[in-house]
Amino acid sequence: MEFTEDSIPISYVRQYLFCPRIPWYKHVMSFEPPEQGWVTQGKRWHEGQISKYKRRIHHDIEQPREHIIEAYVKSVKLGVHGFIDELIIGNDKGIVIEYKVDKGKPTLSQKLQLIAYAIAAEETYKIEVIRCVLLKGDAKKQYPIILTNALKLQLLNTLSQLRKVLGNHRLPYSSASYAKCDQCEYQRYCNDR
């Protein structure tokens, strides 16, 4: 996924809320650090989920159903694009499914990322997204995420702030904790923690 003047990767939303410097390093500085072990672990976990997707039957979507893995979506309205881990479509309705390796409850950044995927899926596939689901940990824990107006407003505000950061050549302030910094692949660039 590349940044264009009109569209930014949806993954930047989650990264921005974790630390504003991550999308800034990627976009403004064009830094791509070596892949960390936890990233490799996450990719393997995602690959393991692909073989299980056919077993996920959602009765809210009538047959015929289509499962799309790594579904590309783009929203001109939001100016974002990305790849949804799993999209189930049938009869002009859809379910967006996102996998996360961590086992904790959904974070705001994960919710907003999912909301952005849902809005982009509706625009790309001309469907109504009736459910968003985060599959976490061993994928046995499912968290439904409701597309509320409050979350949509938070997404719009976050995208606005993110665009300001990406349009500035100054290193953005980060209030990231030491715990966040310890797991960040960009830690060696910051040198202030």
Coordinates of N, CA, C and O in Angstrom, one line a residue:
M1 N 0.8 -1.2 0.0 CA 0.0 0.0 0.0 C 0.9 1.2 0.0 O 1.8 1.3 0.8
E2 N 0.6 2.1 -0.9 CA 1.4 3.3 -0.9 C 0.5 4.6 -0.7 O -0.7 4.6 -0.9
F3 N 1.2 5.6 -0.2 CA 0.5 6.9 0.1 C 0.4 7.6 -1.3 O 1.4 7.7 -2.0
T4 N -0.7 8.2 -1.5 CA -0.9 9.1 -2.7 C -1.5 10.4 -2.1 O -1.9 10.4 -0.9
E5 N -1.5 11.4 -2.9 CA -2.1 12.7 -2.4 C -3.5 12.5 -1.9 O -4.0 13.2 -1.0
D6 N -4.2 11.6 -2.6 CA -5.6 11.4 -2.3 C -5.9 10.3 -1.2 O -7.0 10.3 -0.6
S7 N -5.0 9.4 -1.0 CA -5.4 8.2 -0.2 C -4.2 7.8 0.7 O -3.0 7.8 0.2
I8 N -4.5 7.5 1.9 CA -3.5 7.0 2.8 C -3.8 5.5 3.3 O -5.0 5.2 3.3
P9 N -2.9 4.7 3.6 CA -3.2 3.4 4.1 C -4.0 3.4 5.4 O -3.7 4.1 6.3
I10 N -5.0 2.6 5.5 CA -5.8 2.5 6.7 C -5.0 2.0 7.8 O -5.3 2.4 9.0
S11 N -4.0 1.2 7.6 CA -3.1 0.8 8.7 C -2.5 2.0 9.4 O -2.1 1.9 10.6
Y12 N -2.3 3.1 8.8 CA -1.8 4.3 9.4 C -2.6 4.8 10.6 O -2.1 5.4 11.5
V13 N -3.9 4.5 10.5 CA -4.8 4.9 11.6 C -4.4 4.3 12.9 O -4.2 4.9 13.9
R14 N -4.2 2.9 12.9 CA -3.8 2.2 14.1 C -2.4 2.6 14.5 O -2.2 2.8 15.7
Q15 N -1.5 2.7 13.5 CA -0.1 3.1 13.9 C -0.1 4.5 14.5 O 0.7 4.7 15.4
Y16 N -0.8 5.4 13.9 CA -0.8 6.8 14.4 C -1.3 6.8 15.9 O -0.7 7.5 16.7
L17 N -2.3 6.1 16.2 CA -2.8 6.1 17.6 C -1.9 5.3 18.5 O -1.8 5.6 19.7
F18 N -1.1 4.4 18.0 CA -0.1 3.8 18.8 C 1.1 4.8 19.1 O 1.5 5.0 20.2
C19 N 1.5 5.4 18.0 CA 2.5 6.5 18.1 C 2.5 7.3 16.8 O 2.7 6.7 15.8
P20 N 2.3 8.6 16.8 CA 2.2 9.4 15.6 C 3.5 9.3 14.8 O 3.5 9.6 13.6
R21 N 4.6 8.9 15.4 CA 5.9 8.9 14.7 C 6.0 7.8 13.6 O 6.7 7.9 12.7
I22 N 5.2 6.7 13.9 CA 5.4 5.5 13.0 C 4.9 5.9 11.6 O 5.7 5.7 10.6
P23 N 3.7 6.4 11.3 CA 3.3 6.7 10.0 C 4.2 7.9 9.4 O 4.5 8.0 8.2
W24 N 4.7 8.8 10.3 CA 5.5 9.9 9.9 C 6.8 9.3 9.4 O 7.3 9.8 8.3
Y25 N 7.5 8.4 10.1 CA 8.7 7.8 9.6 C 8.5 7.1 8.3 O 9.3 7.2 7.4
K26 N 7.4 6.4 8.1 CA 7.1 5.7 6.9 C 6.9 6.7 5.7 O 7.5 6.5 4.6
H27 N 6.1 7.7 5.9 CA 5.7 8.5 4.8 C 6.7 9.7 4.6 O 7.2 9.8 3.4
V28 N 7.0 10.4 5.6 CA 7.9 11.6 5.4 C 9.3 11.2 5.2 O 10.0 11.7 4.3
M29 N 9.8 10.3 6.0 CA 11.2 9.9 6.0 C 11.5 8.7 5.1 O 12.6 8.3 4.8
S30 N 10.5 8.0 4.7 CA 10.6 6.7 3.9 C 11.4 5.7 4.6 O 12.2 5.0 3.9
F31 N 11.3 5.6 5.9 CA 12.1 4.6 6.6 C 11.3 3.3 6.7 O 10.1 3.3 7.0
E32 N 11.9 2.2 6.3 CA 11.4 0.9 6.5 C 12.4 0.0 7.3 O 13.3 -0.5 6.7
P33 N 12.2 -0.1 8.6 CA 13.2 -0.8 9.4 C 13.1 -2.3 9.1 O 12.1 -2.8 8.5
P34 N 14.1 -3.1 9.5 CA 14.1 -4.5 9.3 C 12.9 -5.1 10.1 O 12.5 -4.6 11.1
E35 N 12.3 -6.1 9.5 CA 11.1 -6.8 10.1 C 11.5 -7.3 11.5 O 12.5 -8.0 11.6
Q36 N 10.7 -7.0 12.5 CA 10.8 -7.5 13.8 C 10.2 -8.9 14.0 O 9.4 -9.3 13.2
G37 N 10.7 -9.6 15.0 CA 10.2 -11.0 15.2 C 8.7 -11.0 15.4 O 8.0 -11.9 14.9
W38 N 8.1 -10.1 16.1 CA 6.7 -10.1 16.4 C 5.9 -9.8 15.1 O 4.8 -10.3 15.0
V39 N 6.5 -9.1 14.1 CA 5.8 -8.9 12.8 C 5.8 -10.2 12.1 O 4.8 -10.6 11.5
T40 N 6.9 -10.9 12.1 CA 7.0 -12.2 11.4 C 6.0 -13.2 12.0 O 5.3 -13.9 11.3
Q41 N 5.9 -13.2 13.4 CA 5.0 -14.0 14.1 C 3.5 -13.7 13.7 O 2.7 -14.6 13.4
G42 N 3.2 -12.4 13.6 CA 1.9 -12.0 13.2 C 1.5 -12.5 11.8 O 0.4 -12.9 11.5
K43 N 2.5 -12.4 10.8 CA 2.2 -12.8 9.5 C 2.0 -14.3 9.4 O 1.1 -14.7 8.7
R44 N 2.7 -15.1 10.2 CA 2.5 -16.5 10.2 C 1.1 -16.8 10.8 O 0.4 -17.7 10.3
W45 N 0.7 -16.1 11.8 CA -0.6 -16.3 12.4 C -1.7 -16.0 11.4 O -2.6 -16.8 11.3
H46 N -1.5 -14.9 10.7 CA -2.5 -14.6 9.7 C -2.6 -15.7 8.6 O -3.7 -16.1 8.2
E47 N -1.5 -16.2 8.2 CA -1.5 -17.2 7.2 C -2.2 -18.5 7.7 O -2.9 -19.2 6.9
G48 N -2.0 -18.8 9.0 CA -2.7 -19.9 9.6 C -4.2 -19.7 9.6 O -5.0 -20.7 9.6
Q49 N -4.7 -18.5 9.7 CA -6.1 -18.2 9.7 C -6.8 -18.5 8.3 O -8.0 -18.8 8.3
I50 N -6.0 -18.3 7.3 CA -6.6 -18.4 5.9 C -7.2 -19.8 5.7 O -8.3 -19.9 5.1
S51 N -6.6 -20.8 6.2 CA -7.1 -22.2 6.1 C -8.4 -22.4 6.8 O -9.2 -23.3 6.6
K52 N -8.6 -21.6 7.8 CA -9.8 -21.7 8.7 C -11.0 -20.9 8.2 O -12.1 -21.0 8.7
Y53 N -10.8 -20.0 7.2 CA -11.9 -19.0 6.9 C -13.1 -19.7 6.4 O -14.2 -19.2 6.6
K54 N -13.0 -20.9 5.7 CA -14.2 -21.5 5.1 C -15.1 -22.0 6.2 O -16.3 -22.2 6.0
R55 N -14.5 -22.3 7.4 CA -15.3 -22.8 8.5 C -16.1 -21.7 9.2 O -17.0 -22.0 10.0
R56 N -15.8 -20.4 8.9 CA -16.5 -19.3 9.5 C -17.8 -19.1 8.7 O -17.8 -18.4 7.6
I57 N -18.9 -19.6 9.1 CA -20.2 -19.5 8.5 C -21.0 -18.4 9.2 O -21.2 -18.6 10.4
H58 N -21.4 -17.4 8.5 CA -22.2 -16.4 9.2 C -23.6 -16.4 8.6 O -23.8 -16.2 7.5
H59 N -24.5 -16.8 9.5 CA -25.9 -17.0 9.1 C -26.6 -15.7 8.7 O -27.7 -15.7 8.2
D60 N -26.0 -14.6 9.1 CA -26.6 -13.3 8.7 C -26.5 -13.0 7.2 O -27.2 -12.1 6.7
I61 N -25.6 -13.7 6.6 CA -25.4 -13.5 5.1 C -25.9 -14.7 4.4 O -25.4 -15.8 4.6
E62 N -26.9 -14.6 3.6 CA -27.6 -15.7 2.9 C -26.7 -16.2 1.8 O -25.9 -15.4 1.3
Q63 N -26.9 -17.4 1.4 CA -26.2 -18.0 0.3 C -26.8 -17.3 -1.0 O -28.0 -16.9 -1.0
P64 N -26.0 -17.2 -2.0 CA -24.6 -17.5 -2.1 C -23.8 -16.5 -1.4 O -24.0 -15.3 -1.4
R65 N -22.7 -17.0 -0.7 CA -21.8 -16.1 0.0 C -20.4 -16.2 -0.7 O -20.1 -17.2 -1.2
E66 N -19.7 -15.1 -0.5 CA -18.4 -15.1 -1.1 C -17.4 -14.7 0.1 O -17.7 -13.7 0.7
H67 N -16.4 -15.4 0.3 CA -15.3 -15.1 1.2 C -14.2 -14.5 0.4 O -13.7 -15.2 -0.5
I68 N -13.7 -13.3 0.8 CA -12.6 -12.7 0.1 C -11.5 -12.5 1.2 O -11.7 -11.8 2.2
I69 N -10.3 -13.1 0.9 CA -9.2 -12.9 1.8 C -8.3 -11.8 1.3 O -8.1 -11.7 0.1
E70 N -7.9 -10.9 2.1 CA -7.1 -9.8 1.7 C -7.8 -8.9 0.7 O -7.3 -8.7 -0.4
A71 N -9.0 -8.6 1.0 CA -9.9 -7.8 0.2 C -9.4 -6.3 0.1 O -9.4 -5.7 1.1
Y72 N -9.1 -5.9 -1.1 CA -8.6 -4.5 -1.3 C -9.9 -3.6 -1.3 O -10.9 -3.9 -1.9
V73 N -9.7 -2.5 -0.5 CA -10.8 -1.6 -0.4 C -10.3 -0.1 -0.4 O -9.1 0.1 -0.1
K74 N -11.1 0.8 -0.9 CA -10.7 2.2 -1.0 C -11.9 3.1 -0.8 O -13.0 2.8 -1.3
S75 N -11.7 4.1 0.0 CA -12.8 5.1 0.2 C -12.3 6.4 -0.3 O -11.3 7.0 0.3
V76 N -12.9 6.9 -1.3 CA -12.6 8.3 -1.8 C -13.1 9.3 -0.8 O -12.4 10.3 -0.6
K77 N -14.2 9.0 -0.2 CA -14.8 10.0 0.8 C -13.8 10.2 2.0 O -13.6 11.3 2.4
L78 N -13.2 9.1 2.5 CA -12.3 9.2 3.6 C -10.9 9.5 3.2 O -10.0 9.9 3.9
G79 N -10.6 9.1 1.9 CA -9.2 9.3 1.4 C -8.3 8.2 2.0 O -7.1 8.5 2.3
V80 N -8.8 6.9 2.0 CA -8.0 5.8 2.6 C -8.2 4.6 1.7 O -9.1 4.5 0.9
H81 N -7.2 3.7 1.9 CA -7.3 2.4 1.2 C -6.6 1.4 2.1 O -5.8 1.7 3.0
G82 N -6.8 0.1 1.8 CA -6.2 -1.0 2.5 C -6.7 -2.3 2.2 O -7.5 -2.5 1.2
F83 N -6.2 -3.3 2.9 CA -6.6 -4.7 2.7 C -7.3 -5.3 3.9 O -6.6 -5.3 5.0
I84 N -8.5 -5.7 3.8 CA -9.2 -6.3 4.9 C -8.8 -7.8 5.0 O -8.7 -8.5 4.0
D85 N -8.6 -8.3 6.2 CA -8.1 -9.7 6.3 C -9.2 -10.6 5.7 O -8.8 -11.6 5.0
E86 N -10.4 -10.4 6.0 CA -11.5 -11.3 5.5 C -12.8 -10.5 5.3 O -13.2 -9.8 6.2
L87 N -13.4 -10.7 4.2 CA -14.6 -10.0 3.9 C -15.6 -11.0 3.4 O -15.3 -11.8 2.5
I88 N -16.8 -11.1 4.0 CA -17.8 -12.0 3.6 C -19.0 -11.2 3.0 O -19.5 -10.3 3.6
I89 N -19.3 -11.6 1.8 CA -20.3 -10.8 1.0 C -21.4 -11.7 0.5 O -21.2 -12.8 0.1
G90 N -22.7 -11.2 0.6 CA -23.8 -11.9 0.0 C -25.0 -11.0 0.1 O -25.3 -10.3 1.0
N91 N -25.8 -11.0 -1.0 CA -27.0 -10.2 -1.1 C -26.8 -8.8 -0.7 O -27.6 -8.2 0.1
D92 N -25.8 -8.1 -1.2 CA -25.5 -6.7 -0.9 C -25.3 -6.4 0.5 O -25.4 -5.3 1.0
K93 N -24.9 -7.4 1.3 CA -24.5 -7.2 2.7 C -23.1 -7.8 2.9 O -22.7 -8.6 2.1
G94 N -22.4 -7.3 3.9 CA -21.1 -7.8 4.2 C -20.7 -7.8 5.7 O -21.3 -7.1 6.5
I95 N -19.7 -8.6 6.0 CA -19.2 -8.7 7.3 C -17.7 -8.6 7.1 O -17.0 -9.3 6.3
V96 N -17.1 -7.6 7.9 CA -15.7 -7.4 7.8 C -15.0 -8.1 9.0 O -15.5 -7.9 10.2
I97 N -14.0 -8.9 8.8 CA -13.3 -9.6 9.8 C -11.8 -9.2 9.8 O -11.2 -9.3 8.7
E98 N -11.3 -8.9 10.9 CA -9.9 -8.5 11.1 C -9.3 -9.4 12.1 O -9.9 -9.6 13.2
Y99 N -8.1 -9.9 11.9 CA -7.4 -10.8 12.8 C -6.4 -9.9 13.6 O -5.6 -9.1 13.0
K100 N -6.2 -10.2 14.9 CA -5.2 -9.5 15.7 C -4.6 -10.6 16.6 O -5.3 -11.4 17.2
V101 N -3.3 -10.6 16.6 CA -2.5 -11.6 17.4 C -2.7 -11.4 18.9 O -2.8 -12.4 19.6
D102 N -2.8 -10.2 19.4 CA -2.9 -10.0 20.8 C -4.2 -10.5 21.3 O -5.2 -10.7 20.6
K103 N -4.2 -10.7 22.7 CA -5.4 -11.4 23.3 C -6.3 -10.4 24.1 O -7.3 -10.8 24.6
G104 N -5.9 -9.2 24.2 CA -6.6 -8.2 25.0 C -7.9 -7.8 24.3 O -8.2 -8.1 23.2
K105 N -8.7 -7.0 25.1 CA -9.9 -6.4 24.5 C -9.5 -5.4 23.4 O -8.4 -4.9 23.4
P106 N -10.4 -5.2 22.5 CA -10.1 -4.3 21.4 C -9.7 -2.9 21.9 O -10.3 -2.3 22.8
T107 N -8.7 -2.3 21.3 CA -8.2 -1.0 21.6 C -9.0 0.0 20.7 O -9.6 -0.4 19.7
L108 N -8.9 1.3 21.0 CA -9.6 2.3 20.2 C -9.0 2.2 18.8 O -9.7 2.3 17.8
S109 N -7.6 2.1 18.7 CA -7.0 2.1 17.4 C -7.5 0.9 16.5 O -7.7 1.0 15.3
Q110 N -7.7 -0.3 17.1 CA -8.2 -1.4 16.4 C -9.6 -1.2 15.9 O -10.0 -1.5 14.8
K111 N -10.4 -0.6 16.8 CA -11.8 -0.3 16.5 C -11.9 0.7 15.3 O -12.7 0.5 14.4
L112 N -11.1 1.8 15.4 CA -11.1 2.8 14.3 C -10.6 2.2 13.0 O -11.1 2.5 11.9
Q113 N -9.6 1.4 13.1 CA -9.1 0.7 11.8 C -10.2 -0.1 11.2 O -10.5 -0.1 10.0
L114 N -11.0 -0.9 12.0 CA -12.1 -1.7 11.6 C -13.2 -0.8 11.0 O -13.8 -1.2 9.9
I115 N -13.5 0.3 11.6 CA -14.5 1.2 11.1 C -14.1 1.7 9.7 O -14.9 1.8 8.8
A116 N -12.9 2.1 9.6 CA -12.4 2.6 8.3 C -12.5 1.5 7.2 O -12.9 1.8 6.1
Y117 N -12.1 0.3 7.6 CA -12.3 -0.8 6.6 C -13.8 -1.0 6.2 O -14.1 -1.2 5.0
A118 N -14.7 -0.9 7.2 CA -16.1 -1.1 6.9 C -16.6 0.0 6.0 O -17.3 -0.3 5.0
I119 N -16.3 1.2 6.2 CA -16.7 2.3 5.4 C -16.1 2.2 3.9 O -16.8 2.3 2.9
A120 N -14.8 1.8 3.9 CA -14.2 1.6 2.6 C -14.8 0.4 1.8 O -15.0 0.4 0.6
A121 N -15.2 -0.7 2.6 CA -15.8 -1.9 1.9 C -17.2 -1.5 1.4 O -17.5 -1.9 0.3
E122 N -17.9 -0.7 2.1 CA -19.2 -0.3 1.6 C -19.1 0.5 0.3 O -19.9 0.3 -0.6
E123 N -18.1 1.4 0.3 CA -17.9 2.2 -0.9 C -17.4 1.4 -2.1 O -17.8 1.5 -3.2
T124 N -16.4 0.5 -1.8 CA -15.8 -0.3 -2.9 C -16.7 -1.4 -3.5 O -16.8 -1.5 -4.7
Y125 N -17.4 -2.1 -2.6 CA -18.2 -3.2 -3.0 C -19.7 -2.9 -3.2 O -20.5 -3.8 -3.5
K126 N -20.1 -1.7 -2.8 CA -21.5 -1.2 -2.9 C -22.4 -2.2 -2.1 O -23.4 -2.7 -2.6
I127 N -22.0 -2.4 -0.8 CA -22.7 -3.2 0.1 C -23.0 -2.5 1.4 O -22.5 -1.4 1.6
E128 N -23.8 -3.1 2.2 CA -24.0 -2.6 3.6 C -23.3 -3.5 4.5 O -23.6 -4.7 4.5
V129 N -22.3 -3.0 5.2 CA -21.6 -3.8 6.2 C -22.5 -3.9 7.4 O -22.8 -2.9 8.1
I130 N -22.9 -5.1 7.7 CA -23.9 -5.3 8.8 C -23.1 -5.8 10.1 O -23.7 -5.7 11.2
R131 N -21.9 -6.1 10.0 CA -21.1 -6.5 11.2 C -19.6 -6.4 10.9 O -19.1 -6.7 9.9
C132 N -18.9 -6.0 12.0 CA -17.5 -5.9 12.0 C -17.0 -6.8 13.2 O -17.6 -6.7 14.3
V133 N -16.0 -7.7 12.9 CA -15.6 -8.6 14.0 C -14.1 -8.6 14.1 O -13.4 -8.7 13.0
L134 N -13.6 -8.5 15.3 CA -12.2 -8.7 15.6 C -12.0 -10.1 16.1 O -12.6 -10.5 17.1
L135 N -11.1 -10.9 15.4 CA -10.8 -12.2 15.9 C -9.4 -12.0 16.6 O -8.4 -11.7 15.9
K136 N -9.3 -12.3 17.9 CA -8.1 -12.0 18.6 C -7.5 -13.3 19.2 O -8.2 -14.3 19.5
G137 N -6.2 -13.2 19.5 CA -5.5 -14.3 20.1 C -5.5 -15.5 19.3 O -5.0 -15.5 18.2
D138 N -6.1 -16.6 19.7 CA -6.1 -17.8 19.0 C -7.3 -17.9 18.0 O -7.7 -18.9 17.5
A139 N -7.9 -16.7 17.8 CA -9.1 -16.5 16.9 C -10.4 -17.2 17.5 O -11.4 -17.3 16.8
K140 N -10.3 -17.6 18.7 CA -11.5 -18.1 19.3 C -12.3 -17.0 20.0 O -13.5 -17.2 20.2
K141 N -11.7 -15.9 20.3 CA -12.3 -14.8 20.9 C -12.8 -13.8 19.9 O -11.9 -13.3 19.1
Q142 N -14.1 -13.6 19.7 CA -14.6 -12.7 18.7 C -15.2 -11.5 19.5 O -15.9 -11.6 20.4
Y143 N -14.8 -10.3 18.9 CA -15.3 -9.1 19.5 C -16.1 -8.4 18.3 O -15.5 -7.9 17.4
P144 N -17.4 -8.3 18.5 CA -18.1 -7.5 17.5 C -17.9 -6.0 17.7 O -17.9 -5.6 18.9
I145 N -17.7 -5.2 16.7 CA -17.5 -3.8 16.8 C -18.7 -3.1 16.1 O -18.9 -3.4 14.9
I146 N -19.4 -2.3 16.8 CA -20.6 -1.6 16.3 C -20.1 -0.3 15.6 O -19.4 0.5 16.2
L147 N -20.6 -0.1 14.4 CA -20.3 1.1 13.7 C -21.2 2.3 14.2 O -22.2 2.6 13.7
T148 N -20.8 2.9 15.3 CA -21.5 4.0 15.9 C -21.1 5.3 15.3 O -20.0 5.5 14.7
N149 N -22.0 6.3 15.4 CA -21.6 7.7 14.9 C -20.4 8.2 15.7 O -19.6 9.0 15.2
A150 N -20.4 7.9 17.0 CA -19.3 8.4 17.8 C -17.9 7.8 17.3 O -16.9 8.6 17.2
L151 N -17.9 6.6 17.0 CA -16.6 6.0 16.5 C -16.3 6.6 15.1 O -15.1 6.8 14.8
K152 N -17.3 6.8 14.3 CA -17.1 7.4 12.9 C -16.5 8.8 13.1 O -15.6 9.2 12.4
L153 N -17.0 9.6 14.0 CA -16.5 10.9 14.3 C -15.1 10.9 14.8 O -14.2 11.7 14.4
Q154 N -14.8 9.9 15.7 CA -13.4 9.8 16.2 C -12.5 9.4 15.0 O -11.3 9.9 15.0
L155 N -13.0 8.6 14.1 CA -12.2 8.2 12.9 C -11.9 9.5 12.1 O -10.7 9.7 11.7
L156 N -12.9 10.3 11.8 CA -12.7 11.5 11.0 C -11.7 12.4 11.7 O -10.8 13.0 11.0
N157 N -11.8 12.6 13.0 CA -10.8 13.5 13.7 C -9.4 12.9 13.7 O -8.5 13.6 13.5
T158 N -9.3 11.6 13.8 CA -8.0 10.9 13.8 C -7.4 11.1 12.4 O -6.2 11.4 12.3
L159 N -8.2 10.9 11.3 CA -7.7 11.1 10.0 C -7.2 12.5 9.7 O -6.2 12.7 9.1
S160 N -7.9 13.5 10.3 CA -7.5 14.9 10.1 C -6.2 15.1 10.8 O -5.3 15.8 10.2
Q161 N -6.0 14.6 12.0 CA -4.8 14.8 12.8 C -3.6 14.1 12.1 O -2.5 14.6 12.0
L162 N -3.9 12.9 11.6 CA -2.9 12.1 10.9 C -2.4 12.8 9.6 O -1.2 12.9 9.4
R163 N -3.3 13.4 8.9 CA -2.9 14.1 7.7 C -2.1 15.3 8.0 O -1.1 15.7 7.3
K164 N -2.3 16.0 9.1 CA -1.5 17.1 9.5 C -0.1 16.6 9.8 O 0.9 17.3 9.5
V165 N 0.0 15.5 10.5 CA 1.4 14.9 10.8 C 2.1 14.6 9.6 O 3.3 14.9 9.4
L166 N 1.4 13.9 8.6 CA 2.0 13.5 7.4 C 2.4 14.7 6.5 O 3.3 14.6 5.6
G167 N 1.8 15.8 6.7 CA 2.1 17.0 5.8 C 3.1 17.9 6.5 O 3.5 18.9 5.9
N168 N 3.7 17.5 7.6 CA 4.7 18.3 8.3 C 6.0 17.6 8.3 O 6.1 16.4 8.4
H169 N 7.1 18.3 8.1 CA 8.4 17.7 8.0 C 9.1 17.7 9.4 O 10.3 17.3 9.5
R170 N 8.4 18.1 10.4 CA 9.0 18.0 11.8 C 8.6 16.7 12.4 O 7.4 16.3 12.3
L171 N 9.5 16.1 13.2 CA 9.2 14.9 13.9 C 8.1 15.2 14.9 O 8.2 16.1 15.7
P172 N 7.0 14.5 14.8 CA 5.8 14.8 15.7 C 6.2 14.4 17.2 O 7.0 13.5 17.4
Y173 N 5.5 15.0 18.1 CA 5.6 14.7 19.5 C 5.0 13.3 19.7 O 4.0 12.9 19.1
S174 N 5.5 12.5 20.6 CA 5.0 11.3 21.0 C 4.9 11.1 22.5 O 5.9 11.4 23.2
S175 N 3.7 10.7 23.0 CA 3.6 10.5 24.4 C 3.7 9.0 24.7 O 3.2 8.5 25.7
A176 N 4.2 8.3 23.8 CA 4.3 6.8 23.9 C 5.1 6.5 25.2 O 6.0 7.1 25.6
S177 N 4.6 5.4 25.8 CA 5.3 4.9 27.0 C 6.5 4.1 26.7 O 6.7 3.7 25.6
Y178 N 7.3 3.8 27.7 CA 8.5 3.0 27.5 C 8.1 1.6 27.0 O 8.7 1.0 26.2
A179 N 6.9 1.1 27.5 CA 6.4 -0.2 27.1 C 6.1 -0.2 25.6 O 6.4 -1.2 24.9
K180 N 5.5 0.8 25.1 CA 5.3 0.9 23.7 C 6.6 1.0 22.9 O 6.8 0.4 21.9
C181 N 7.5 1.9 23.4 CA 8.7 2.1 22.7 C 9.6 0.8 22.6 O 10.2 0.5 21.6
D182 N 9.5 0.0 23.7 CA 10.3 -1.3 23.7 C 9.9 -2.2 22.6 O 10.7 -3.0 22.1
Q183 N 8.6 -2.1 22.1 CA 8.2 -3.0 21.1 C 8.1 -2.4 19.7 O 7.7 -3.0 18.7
C184 N 8.6 -1.1 19.6 CA 8.5 -0.4 18.3 C 9.7 -0.6 17.5 O 10.9 -0.4 17.9
E185 N 9.5 -0.9 16.2 CA 10.6 -1.1 15.3 C 11.3 0.2 14.9 O 12.4 0.2 14.3
Y186 N 10.7 1.3 15.2 CA 11.3 2.6 14.9 C 12.1 3.2 16.1 O 12.5 4.4 16.0
Q187 N 12.2 2.5 17.2 CA 12.8 3.0 18.4 C 14.2 3.6 18.2 O 14.5 4.7 18.7
R188 N 15.0 3.0 17.4 CA 16.3 3.4 17.2 C 16.4 4.8 16.4 O 17.4 5.5 16.5
Y189 N 15.3 5.2 15.8 CA 15.3 6.4 15.1 C 15.0 7.6 16.0 O 15.4 8.7 15.8
C190 N 14.2 7.3 17.0 CA 13.7 8.4 17.9 C 14.8 8.9 18.9 O 15.0 10.1 19.0
N191 N 15.5 8.0 19.5 CA 16.6 8.3 20.4 C 16.2 9.3 21.5 O 17.0 10.1 21.9
D192 N 15.0 9.3 21.9 CA 14.6 10.2 23.0 C 13.8 9.5 24.1 O 13.2 10.1 25.0
R193 N 13.9 8.2 24.2 CA 13.2 7.4 25.2 C 14.3 6.6 25.9 O 15.2 6.1 25.4

